[in-house]
PDB file of C-alpha atoms and ligand atoms in Angstrom:
ATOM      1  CA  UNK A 444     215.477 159.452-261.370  1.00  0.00           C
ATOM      2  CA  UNK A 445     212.536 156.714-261.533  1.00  0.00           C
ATOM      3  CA  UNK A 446     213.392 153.373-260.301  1.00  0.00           C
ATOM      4  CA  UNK A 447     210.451 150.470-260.946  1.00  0.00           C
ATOM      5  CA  UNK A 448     210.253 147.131-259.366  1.00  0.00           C
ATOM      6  CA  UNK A 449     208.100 144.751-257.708  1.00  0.00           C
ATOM      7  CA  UNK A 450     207.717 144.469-253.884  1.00  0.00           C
ATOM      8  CA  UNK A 451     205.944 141.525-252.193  1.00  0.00           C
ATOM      9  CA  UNK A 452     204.360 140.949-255.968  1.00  0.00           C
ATOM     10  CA  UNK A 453     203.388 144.624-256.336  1.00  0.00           C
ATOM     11  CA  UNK A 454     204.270 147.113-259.522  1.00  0.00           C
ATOM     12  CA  UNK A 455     205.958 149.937-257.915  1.00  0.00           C
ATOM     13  CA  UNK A 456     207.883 153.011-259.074  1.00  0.00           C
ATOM     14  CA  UNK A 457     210.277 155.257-256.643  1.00  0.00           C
ATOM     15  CA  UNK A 458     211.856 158.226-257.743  1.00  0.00           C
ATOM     16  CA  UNK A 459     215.515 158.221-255.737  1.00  0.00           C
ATOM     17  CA  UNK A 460     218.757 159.947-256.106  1.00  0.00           C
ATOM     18  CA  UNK A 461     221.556 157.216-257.813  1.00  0.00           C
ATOM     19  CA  UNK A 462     223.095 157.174-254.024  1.00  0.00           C
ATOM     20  CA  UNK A 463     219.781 156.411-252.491  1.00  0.00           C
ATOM     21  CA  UNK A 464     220.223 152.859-250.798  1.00  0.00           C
ATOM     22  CA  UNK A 465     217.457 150.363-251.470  1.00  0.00           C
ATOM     23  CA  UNK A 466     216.826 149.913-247.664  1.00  0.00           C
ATOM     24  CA  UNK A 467     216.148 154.234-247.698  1.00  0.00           C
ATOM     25  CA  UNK A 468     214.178 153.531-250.702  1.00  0.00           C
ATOM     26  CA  UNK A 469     211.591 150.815-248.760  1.00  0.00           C
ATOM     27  CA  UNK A 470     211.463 152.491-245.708  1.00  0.00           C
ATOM     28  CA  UNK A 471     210.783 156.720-247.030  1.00  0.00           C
ATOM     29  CA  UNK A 472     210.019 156.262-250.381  1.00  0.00           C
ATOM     30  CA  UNK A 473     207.561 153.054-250.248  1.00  0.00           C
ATOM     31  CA  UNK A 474     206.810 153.276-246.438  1.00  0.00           C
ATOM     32  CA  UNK A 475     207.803 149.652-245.790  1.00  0.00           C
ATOM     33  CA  UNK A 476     209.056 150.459-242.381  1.00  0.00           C
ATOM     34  CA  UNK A 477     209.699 146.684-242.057  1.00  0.00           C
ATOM     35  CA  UNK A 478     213.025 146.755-242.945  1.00  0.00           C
ATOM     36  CA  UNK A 479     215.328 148.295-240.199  1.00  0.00           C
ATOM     37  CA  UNK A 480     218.520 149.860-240.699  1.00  0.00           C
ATOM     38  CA  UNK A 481     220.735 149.307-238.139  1.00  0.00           C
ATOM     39  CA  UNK A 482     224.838 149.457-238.516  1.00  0.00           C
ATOM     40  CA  UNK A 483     224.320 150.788-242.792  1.00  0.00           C
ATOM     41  CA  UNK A 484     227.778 149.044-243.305  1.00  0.00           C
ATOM     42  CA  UNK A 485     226.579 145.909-243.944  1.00  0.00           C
ATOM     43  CA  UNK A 486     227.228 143.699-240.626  1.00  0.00           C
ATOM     44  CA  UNK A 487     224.538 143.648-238.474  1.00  0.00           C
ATOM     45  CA  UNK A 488     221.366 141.963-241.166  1.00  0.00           C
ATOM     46  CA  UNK A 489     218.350 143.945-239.745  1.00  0.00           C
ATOM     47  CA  UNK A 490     217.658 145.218-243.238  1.00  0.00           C
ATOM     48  CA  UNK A 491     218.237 141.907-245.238  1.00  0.00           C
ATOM     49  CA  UNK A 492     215.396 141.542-248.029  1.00  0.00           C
ATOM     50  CA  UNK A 493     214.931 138.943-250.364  1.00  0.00           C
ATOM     51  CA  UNK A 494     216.014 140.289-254.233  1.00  0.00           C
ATOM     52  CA  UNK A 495     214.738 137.419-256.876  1.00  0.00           C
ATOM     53  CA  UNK A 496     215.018 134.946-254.327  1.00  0.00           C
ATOM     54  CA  UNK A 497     218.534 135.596-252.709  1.00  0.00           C
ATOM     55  CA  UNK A 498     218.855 137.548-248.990  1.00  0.00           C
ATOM     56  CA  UNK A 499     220.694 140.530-250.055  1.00  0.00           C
ATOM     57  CA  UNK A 500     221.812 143.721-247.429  1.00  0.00           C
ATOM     58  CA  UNK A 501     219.452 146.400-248.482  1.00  0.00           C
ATOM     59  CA  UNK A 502     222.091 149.030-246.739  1.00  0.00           C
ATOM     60  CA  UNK A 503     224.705 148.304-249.254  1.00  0.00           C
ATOM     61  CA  UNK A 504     222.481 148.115-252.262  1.00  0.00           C
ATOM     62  CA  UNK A 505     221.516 150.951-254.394  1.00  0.00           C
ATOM     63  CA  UNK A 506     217.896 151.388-254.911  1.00  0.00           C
ATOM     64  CA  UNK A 507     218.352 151.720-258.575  1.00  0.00           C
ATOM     65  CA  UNK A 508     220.174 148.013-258.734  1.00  0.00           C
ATOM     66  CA  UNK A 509     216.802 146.476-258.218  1.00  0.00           C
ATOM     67  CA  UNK A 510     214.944 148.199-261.617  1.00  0.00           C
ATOM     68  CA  UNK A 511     212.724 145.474-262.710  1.00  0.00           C
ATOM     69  CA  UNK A 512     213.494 142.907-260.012  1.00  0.00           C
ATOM     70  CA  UNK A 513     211.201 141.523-257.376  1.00  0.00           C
ATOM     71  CA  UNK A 514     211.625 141.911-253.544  1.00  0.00           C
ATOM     72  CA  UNK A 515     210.111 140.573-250.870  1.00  0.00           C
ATOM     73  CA  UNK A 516     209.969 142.323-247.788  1.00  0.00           C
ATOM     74  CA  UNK A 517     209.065 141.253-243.958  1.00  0.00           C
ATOM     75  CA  UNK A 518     205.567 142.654-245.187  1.00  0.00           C
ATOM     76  CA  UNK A 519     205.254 140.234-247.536  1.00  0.00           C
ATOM     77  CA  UNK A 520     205.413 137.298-245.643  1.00  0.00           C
ATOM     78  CA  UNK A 521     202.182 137.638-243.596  1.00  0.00           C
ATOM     79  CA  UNK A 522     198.879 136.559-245.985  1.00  0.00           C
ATOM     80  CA  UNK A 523     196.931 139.790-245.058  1.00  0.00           C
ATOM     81  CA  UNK A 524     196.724 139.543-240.773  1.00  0.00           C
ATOM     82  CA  UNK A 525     197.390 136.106-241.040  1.00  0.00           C
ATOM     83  CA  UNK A 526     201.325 135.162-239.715  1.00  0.00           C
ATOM     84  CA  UNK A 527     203.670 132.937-242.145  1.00  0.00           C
ATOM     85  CA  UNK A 528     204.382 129.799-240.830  1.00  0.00           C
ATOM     86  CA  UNK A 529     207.863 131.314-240.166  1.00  0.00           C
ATOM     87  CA  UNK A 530     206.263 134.360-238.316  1.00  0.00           C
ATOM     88  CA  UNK A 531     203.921 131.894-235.641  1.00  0.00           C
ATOM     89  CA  UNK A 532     206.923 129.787-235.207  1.00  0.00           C
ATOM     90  CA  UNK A 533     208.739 133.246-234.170  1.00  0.00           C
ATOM     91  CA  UNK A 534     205.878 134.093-232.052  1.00  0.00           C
ATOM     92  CA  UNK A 535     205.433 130.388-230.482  1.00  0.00           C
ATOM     93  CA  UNK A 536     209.010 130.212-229.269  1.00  0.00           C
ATOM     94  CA  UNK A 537     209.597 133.741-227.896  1.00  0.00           C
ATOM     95  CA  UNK A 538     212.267 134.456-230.428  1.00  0.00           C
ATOM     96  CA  UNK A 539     210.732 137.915-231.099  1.00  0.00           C
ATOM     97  CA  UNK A 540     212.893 139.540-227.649  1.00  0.00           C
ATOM     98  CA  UNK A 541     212.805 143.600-228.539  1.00  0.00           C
ATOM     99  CA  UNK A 542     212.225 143.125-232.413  1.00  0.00           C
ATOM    100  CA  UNK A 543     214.655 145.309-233.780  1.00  0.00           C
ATOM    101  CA  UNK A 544     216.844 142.396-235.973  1.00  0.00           C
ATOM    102  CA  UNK A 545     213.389 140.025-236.521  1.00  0.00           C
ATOM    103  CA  UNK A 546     212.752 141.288-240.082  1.00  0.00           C
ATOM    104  CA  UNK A 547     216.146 140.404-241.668  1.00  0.00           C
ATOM    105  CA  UNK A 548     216.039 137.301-238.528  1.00  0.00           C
ATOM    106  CA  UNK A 549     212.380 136.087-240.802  1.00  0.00           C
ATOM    107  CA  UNK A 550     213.605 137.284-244.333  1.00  0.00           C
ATOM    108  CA  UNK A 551     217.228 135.482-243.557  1.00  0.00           C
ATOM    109  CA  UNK A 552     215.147 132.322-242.449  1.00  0.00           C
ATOM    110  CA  UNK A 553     212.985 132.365-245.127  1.00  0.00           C
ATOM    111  CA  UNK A 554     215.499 132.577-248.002  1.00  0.00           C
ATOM    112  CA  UNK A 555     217.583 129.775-246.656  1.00  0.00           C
ATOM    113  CA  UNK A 556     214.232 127.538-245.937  1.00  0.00           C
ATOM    114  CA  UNK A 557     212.865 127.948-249.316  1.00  0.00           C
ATOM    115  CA  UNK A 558     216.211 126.998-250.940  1.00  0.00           C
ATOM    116  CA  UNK A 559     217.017 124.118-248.055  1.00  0.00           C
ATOM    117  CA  UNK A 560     213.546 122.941-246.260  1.00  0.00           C
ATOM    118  CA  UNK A 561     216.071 120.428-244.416  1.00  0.00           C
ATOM    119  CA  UNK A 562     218.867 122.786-243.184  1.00  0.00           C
ATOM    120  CA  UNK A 563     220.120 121.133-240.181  1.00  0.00           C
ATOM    121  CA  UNK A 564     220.388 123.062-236.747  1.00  0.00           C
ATOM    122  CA  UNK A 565     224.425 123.913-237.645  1.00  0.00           C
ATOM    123  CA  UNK A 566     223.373 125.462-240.874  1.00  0.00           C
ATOM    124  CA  UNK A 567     220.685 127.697-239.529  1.00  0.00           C
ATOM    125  CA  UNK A 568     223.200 128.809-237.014  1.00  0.00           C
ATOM    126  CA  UNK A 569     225.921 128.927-239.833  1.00  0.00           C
ATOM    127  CA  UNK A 570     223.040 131.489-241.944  1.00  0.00           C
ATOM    128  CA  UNK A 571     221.838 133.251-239.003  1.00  0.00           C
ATOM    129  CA  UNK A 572     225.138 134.122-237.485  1.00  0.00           C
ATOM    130  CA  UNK A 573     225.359 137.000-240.353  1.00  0.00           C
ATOM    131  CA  UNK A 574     222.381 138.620-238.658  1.00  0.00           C
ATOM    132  CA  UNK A 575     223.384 140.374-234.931  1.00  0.00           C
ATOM    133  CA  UNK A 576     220.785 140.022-232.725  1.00  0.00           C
ATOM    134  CA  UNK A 577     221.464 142.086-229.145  1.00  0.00           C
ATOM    135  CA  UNK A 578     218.468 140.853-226.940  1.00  0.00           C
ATOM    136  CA  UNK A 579     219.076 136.769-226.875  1.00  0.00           C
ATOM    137  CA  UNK A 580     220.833 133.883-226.891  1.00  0.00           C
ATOM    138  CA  UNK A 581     219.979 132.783-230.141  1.00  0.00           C
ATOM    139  CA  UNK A 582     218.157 130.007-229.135  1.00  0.00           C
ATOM    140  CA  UNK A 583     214.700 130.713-229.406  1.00  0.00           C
ATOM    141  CA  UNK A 584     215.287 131.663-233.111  1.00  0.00           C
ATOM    142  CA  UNK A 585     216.932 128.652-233.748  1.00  0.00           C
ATOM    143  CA  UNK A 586     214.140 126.774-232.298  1.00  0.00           C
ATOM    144  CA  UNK A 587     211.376 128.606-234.223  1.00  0.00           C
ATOM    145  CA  UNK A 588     213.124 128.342-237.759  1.00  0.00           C
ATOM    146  CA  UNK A 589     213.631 124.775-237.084  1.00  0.00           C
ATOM    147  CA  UNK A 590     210.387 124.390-236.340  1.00  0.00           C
ATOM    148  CA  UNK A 591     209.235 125.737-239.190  1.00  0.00           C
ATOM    149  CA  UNK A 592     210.903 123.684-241.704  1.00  0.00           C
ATOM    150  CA  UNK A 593     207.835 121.325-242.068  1.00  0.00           C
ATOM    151  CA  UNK A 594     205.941 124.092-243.622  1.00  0.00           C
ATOM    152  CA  UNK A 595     208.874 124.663-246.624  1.00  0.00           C
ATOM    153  CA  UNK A 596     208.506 120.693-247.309  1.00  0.00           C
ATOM    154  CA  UNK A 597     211.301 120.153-244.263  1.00  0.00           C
ATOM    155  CA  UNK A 598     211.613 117.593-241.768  1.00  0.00           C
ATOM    156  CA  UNK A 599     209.333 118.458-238.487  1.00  0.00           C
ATOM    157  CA  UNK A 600     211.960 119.476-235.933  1.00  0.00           C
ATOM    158  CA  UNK A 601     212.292 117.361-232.818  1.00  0.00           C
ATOM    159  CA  UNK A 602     212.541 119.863-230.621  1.00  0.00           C
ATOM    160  CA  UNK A 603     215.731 120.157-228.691  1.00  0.00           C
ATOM    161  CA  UNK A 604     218.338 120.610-231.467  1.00  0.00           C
ATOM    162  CA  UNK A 605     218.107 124.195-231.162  1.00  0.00           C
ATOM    163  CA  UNK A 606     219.707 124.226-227.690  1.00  0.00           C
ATOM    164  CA  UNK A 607     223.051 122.578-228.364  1.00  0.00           C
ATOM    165  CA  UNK A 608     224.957 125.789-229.095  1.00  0.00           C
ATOM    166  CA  UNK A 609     224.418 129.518-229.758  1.00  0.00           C
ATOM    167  CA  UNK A 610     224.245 131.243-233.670  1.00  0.00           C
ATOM    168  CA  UNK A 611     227.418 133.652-232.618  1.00  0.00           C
ATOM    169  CA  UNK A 612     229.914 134.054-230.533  1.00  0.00           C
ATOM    170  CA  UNK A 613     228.745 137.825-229.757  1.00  0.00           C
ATOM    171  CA  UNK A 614     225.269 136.278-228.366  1.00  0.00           C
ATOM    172  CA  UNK A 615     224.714 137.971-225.301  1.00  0.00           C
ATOM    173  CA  UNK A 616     227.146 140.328-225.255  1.00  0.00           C
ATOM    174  CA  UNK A 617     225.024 143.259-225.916  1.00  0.00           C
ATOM    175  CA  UNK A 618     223.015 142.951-223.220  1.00  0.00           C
TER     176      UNK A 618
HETATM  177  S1  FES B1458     221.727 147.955-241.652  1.00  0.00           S
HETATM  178 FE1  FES B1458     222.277 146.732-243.347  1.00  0.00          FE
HETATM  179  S2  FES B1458     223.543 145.204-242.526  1.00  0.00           S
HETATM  180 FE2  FES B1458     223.168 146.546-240.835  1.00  0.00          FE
HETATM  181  S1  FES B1459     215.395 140.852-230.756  1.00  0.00           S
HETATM  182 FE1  FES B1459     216.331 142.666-230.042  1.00  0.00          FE
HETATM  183  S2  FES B1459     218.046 142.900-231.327  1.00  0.00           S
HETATM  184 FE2  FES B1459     217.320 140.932-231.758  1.00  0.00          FE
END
Protein backbone atom coordinates (compact mmCIF):
# COMPACT_ATOMS: atom_id res chain seq x y z
CA UNK A 1 0.00 0.00 0.00
CA UNK A 2 1.07 3.84 -0.54
CA UNK A 3 1.77 5.75 2.51
CA UNK A 4 2.40 9.84 1.90
CA UNK A 5 3.86 12.23 4.30
CA UNK A 6 6.25 14.91 4.75
CA UNK A 7 9.86 14.41 5.98
CA UNK A 8 12.11 17.32 7.06
CA UNK A 9 9.36 19.57 4.94
CA UNK A 10 9.49 17.25 1.91
CA UNK A 11 6.27 15.55 -0.05
CA UNK A 12 7.05 11.98 0.03
CA UNK A 13 5.22 8.75 -0.82
CA UNK A 14 6.43 5.04 0.41
CA UNK A 15 4.81 2.07 -0.61
CA UNK A 16 5.06 -0.41 2.73
CA UNK A 17 3.37 -3.48 3.91
CA UNK A 18 0.60 -2.40 6.96
CA UNK A 19 3.37 -4.13 9.42
CA UNK A 20 6.15 -2.09 8.02
CA UNK A 21 7.45 0.10 11.06
CA UNK A 22 7.98 3.78 10.32
CA UNK A 23 11.69 3.55 11.47
CA UNK A 24 12.01 0.47 8.38
CA UNK A 25 10.12 2.84 6.33
CA UNK A 26 12.94 5.96 6.77
CA UNK A 27 15.78 3.94 6.74
CA UNK A 28 14.93 1.25 3.26
CA UNK A 29 12.22 2.85 1.81
CA UNK A 30 13.34 6.73 2.00
CA UNK A 31 17.11 6.03 2.66
CA UNK A 32 17.22 8.23 5.77
CA UNK A 33 19.78 6.07 7.38
CA UNK A 34 19.75 8.66 10.22
CA UNK A 35 17.53 7.00 12.26
CA UNK A 36 19.05 3.84 13.96
CA UNK A 37 17.26 0.97 15.15
CA UNK A 38 18.63 -0.43 17.98
CA UNK A 39 16.54 -2.70 20.71
CA UNK A 40 12.91 -2.43 18.05
CA UNK A 41 10.95 -2.80 21.41
CA UNK A 42 10.84 0.52 22.20
CA UNK A 43 13.53 1.13 25.14
CA UNK A 44 16.62 2.11 23.99
CA UNK A 45 15.51 5.85 21.77
CA UNK A 46 18.11 5.56 18.90
CA UNK A 47 15.27 5.78 16.42
CA UNK A 48 13.16 8.60 18.12
CA UNK A 49 11.85 11.13 15.32
CA UNK A 50 9.89 14.04 15.72
CA UNK A 51 5.95 13.31 14.34
CA UNK A 52 4.06 16.96 14.22
CA UNK A 53 6.21 18.16 16.79
CA UNK A 54 6.19 15.32 19.50
CA UNK A 55 9.44 12.68 19.87
CA UNK A 56 7.74 9.54 19.04
CA UNK A 57 9.68 5.73 18.85
CA UNK A 58 9.78 5.13 15.18
CA UNK A 59 10.27 1.16 16.11
CA UNK A 60 6.87 0.93 17.56
CA UNK A 61 5.09 3.03 15.02
CA UNK A 62 3.61 1.81 11.88
CA UNK A 63 4.70 3.56 8.82
CA UNK A 64 1.19 3.94 7.68
CA UNK A 65 0.22 5.95 11.15
CA UNK A 66 2.10 8.90 9.82
CA UNK A 67 -0.16 9.37 6.26
CA UNK A 68 -0.24 13.03 5.91
CA UNK A 69 1.84 14.01 8.94
CA UNK A 70 5.18 15.72 9.04
CA UNK A 71 8.47 14.24 10.45
CA UNK A 72 11.51 15.49 11.09
CA UNK A 73 14.39 13.41 11.02
CA UNK A 74 18.22 13.82 12.35
CA UNK A 75 18.62 14.91 8.56
CA UNK A 76 16.59 17.60 8.96
CA UNK A 77 18.20 19.40 11.49
CA UNK A 78 21.43 20.39 9.67
CA UNK A 79 20.66 23.64 7.10
CA UNK A 80 22.38 21.89 4.09
CA UNK A 81 26.34 21.15 5.58
CA UNK A 82 25.76 23.61 8.02
CA UNK A 83 25.27 21.89 11.89
CA UNK A 84 22.04 22.99 14.06
CA UNK A 85 22.88 24.79 16.91
CA UNK A 86 22.02 21.52 18.75
CA UNK A 87 24.42 19.50 16.42
CA UNK A 88 27.80 22.10 17.14
CA UNK A 89 26.89 22.04 20.72
CA UNK A 90 27.10 18.02 20.32
CA UNK A 91 30.25 18.39 18.49
CA UNK A 92 31.80 21.22 20.93
CA UNK A 93 31.37 19.11 24.04
CA UNK A 94 32.42 15.62 22.83
CA UNK A 95 29.00 14.21 23.45
CA UNK A 96 29.09 12.44 20.04
CA UNK A 97 31.32 9.11 21.83
CA UNK A 98 30.61 6.13 19.02
CA UNK A 99 27.34 7.77 17.54
CA UNK A 100 25.10 5.03 17.50
CA UNK A 101 22.15 6.71 20.06
CA UNK A 102 23.09 10.63 18.80
CA UNK A 103 20.16 10.83 16.34
CA UNK A 104 17.26 10.08 18.76
CA UNK A 105 20.10 11.85 21.64
CA UNK A 106 19.59 15.38 18.93
CA UNK A 107 15.89 14.61 17.86
CA UNK A 108 15.02 13.89 21.83
CA UNK A 109 16.87 17.29 22.60
CA UNK A 110 15.37 19.09 20.08
CA UNK A 111 11.70 18.25 20.76
CA UNK A 112 11.99 19.03 24.41
CA UNK A 113 14.03 22.47 23.59
CA UNK A 114 11.56 23.72 21.18
CA UNK A 115 8.66 23.05 23.59
CA UNK A 116 10.88 24.21 26.90
CA UNK A 117 13.97 26.61 25.73
CA UNK A 118 14.52 26.79 29.70
CA UNK A 119 14.48 23.07 30.73
CA UNK A 120 16.64 22.98 33.67
CA UNK A 121 19.66 20.45 33.91
CA UNK A 122 17.14 17.78 36.00
CA UNK A 123 14.69 17.91 33.19
CA UNK A 124 17.08 17.25 30.38
CA UNK A 125 18.30 14.37 32.41
CA UNK A 126 14.59 13.48 33.32
CA UNK A 127 13.95 13.52 28.97
CA UNK A 128 17.15 12.05 28.07
CA UNK A 129 17.12 9.17 30.46
CA UNK A 130 14.48 7.45 27.90
CA UNK A 131 17.30 7.36 25.37
CA UNK A 132 20.27 4.50 26.35
CA UNK A 133 23.37 5.66 25.46
CA UNK A 134 26.35 2.76 25.96
CA UNK A 135 29.60 4.85 25.31
CA UNK A 136 29.34 7.77 28.21
CA UNK A 137 28.54 9.12 31.20
CA UNK A 138 25.95 11.27 30.11
CA UNK A 139 27.59 14.24 30.81
CA UNK A 140 28.83 15.63 27.80
CA UNK A 141 25.24 15.45 26.36
CA UNK A 142 23.92 17.12 29.12
CA UNK A 143 26.40 19.80 28.74
CA UNK A 144 25.86 20.31 24.98
CA UNK A 145 21.91 20.43 25.16
CA UNK A 146 22.26 22.85 27.90
CA UNK A 147 24.31 24.75 26.05
CA UNK A 148 22.24 25.00 23.42
CA UNK A 149 19.23 26.34 24.97
CA UNK A 150 20.17 30.00 24.04
CA UNK A 151 19.61 29.20 20.48
CA UNK A 152 15.65 27.87 21.20
CA UNK A 153 15.13 31.42 23.07
CA UNK A 154 16.69 29.58 26.48
CA UNK A 155 18.78 30.85 29.10
CA UNK A 156 22.73 30.60 28.09
CA UNK A 157 23.93 27.73 30.26
CA UNK A 158 26.58 28.48 32.86
CA UNK A 159 28.50 25.80 32.31
CA UNK A 160 28.89 23.35 35.11
CA UNK A 161 25.27 22.24 35.75
CA UNK A 162 25.70 19.42 33.54
CA UNK A 163 28.16 17.67 35.89
CA UNK A 164 26.10 17.33 39.05
CA UNK A 165 24.67 13.90 38.25
CA UNK A 166 24.36 11.37 35.40
CA UNK A 167 20.91 11.03 32.87
CA UNK A 168 20.55 7.11 34.09
CA UNK A 169 21.38 4.92 36.38
CA UNK A 170 22.63 2.35 33.55
CA UNK A 171 25.35 5.14 32.45
CA UNK A 172 28.38 3.34 32.11
CA UNK A 173 27.42 0.11 32.47
CA UNK A 174 27.77 -0.91 28.96
CA UNK A 175 31.06 -0.23 28.63
S1 LIG B 1 15.01 0.97 18.27
FE1 LIG B 1 13.22 2.07 18.81
S2 LIG B 1 13.40 2.40 20.92
FE2 LIG B 1 15.11 1.12 20.44
S1 LIG C 1 27.46 7.46 21.76
FE1 LIG C 1 27.73 5.32 21.60
S2 LIG C 1 25.84 4.51 22.25
FE2 LIG C 1 25.73 6.59 22.75
Amino acid sequence: MEVSFKVNGNAVKAQVEPRTTLSLCLRDNLRLTGTHVGCEHGVCGACTVIVDGEAVRSCLTLAVQVEGRSITTVEGLADGDALSPLQAAFRRHNALQCGFCTPGMLTTAHALLTDEPDASADRIREVLSGNLCRCTGYVPIVEAVLDARAAYGGPASDGAAGHAATANPTAGAGR
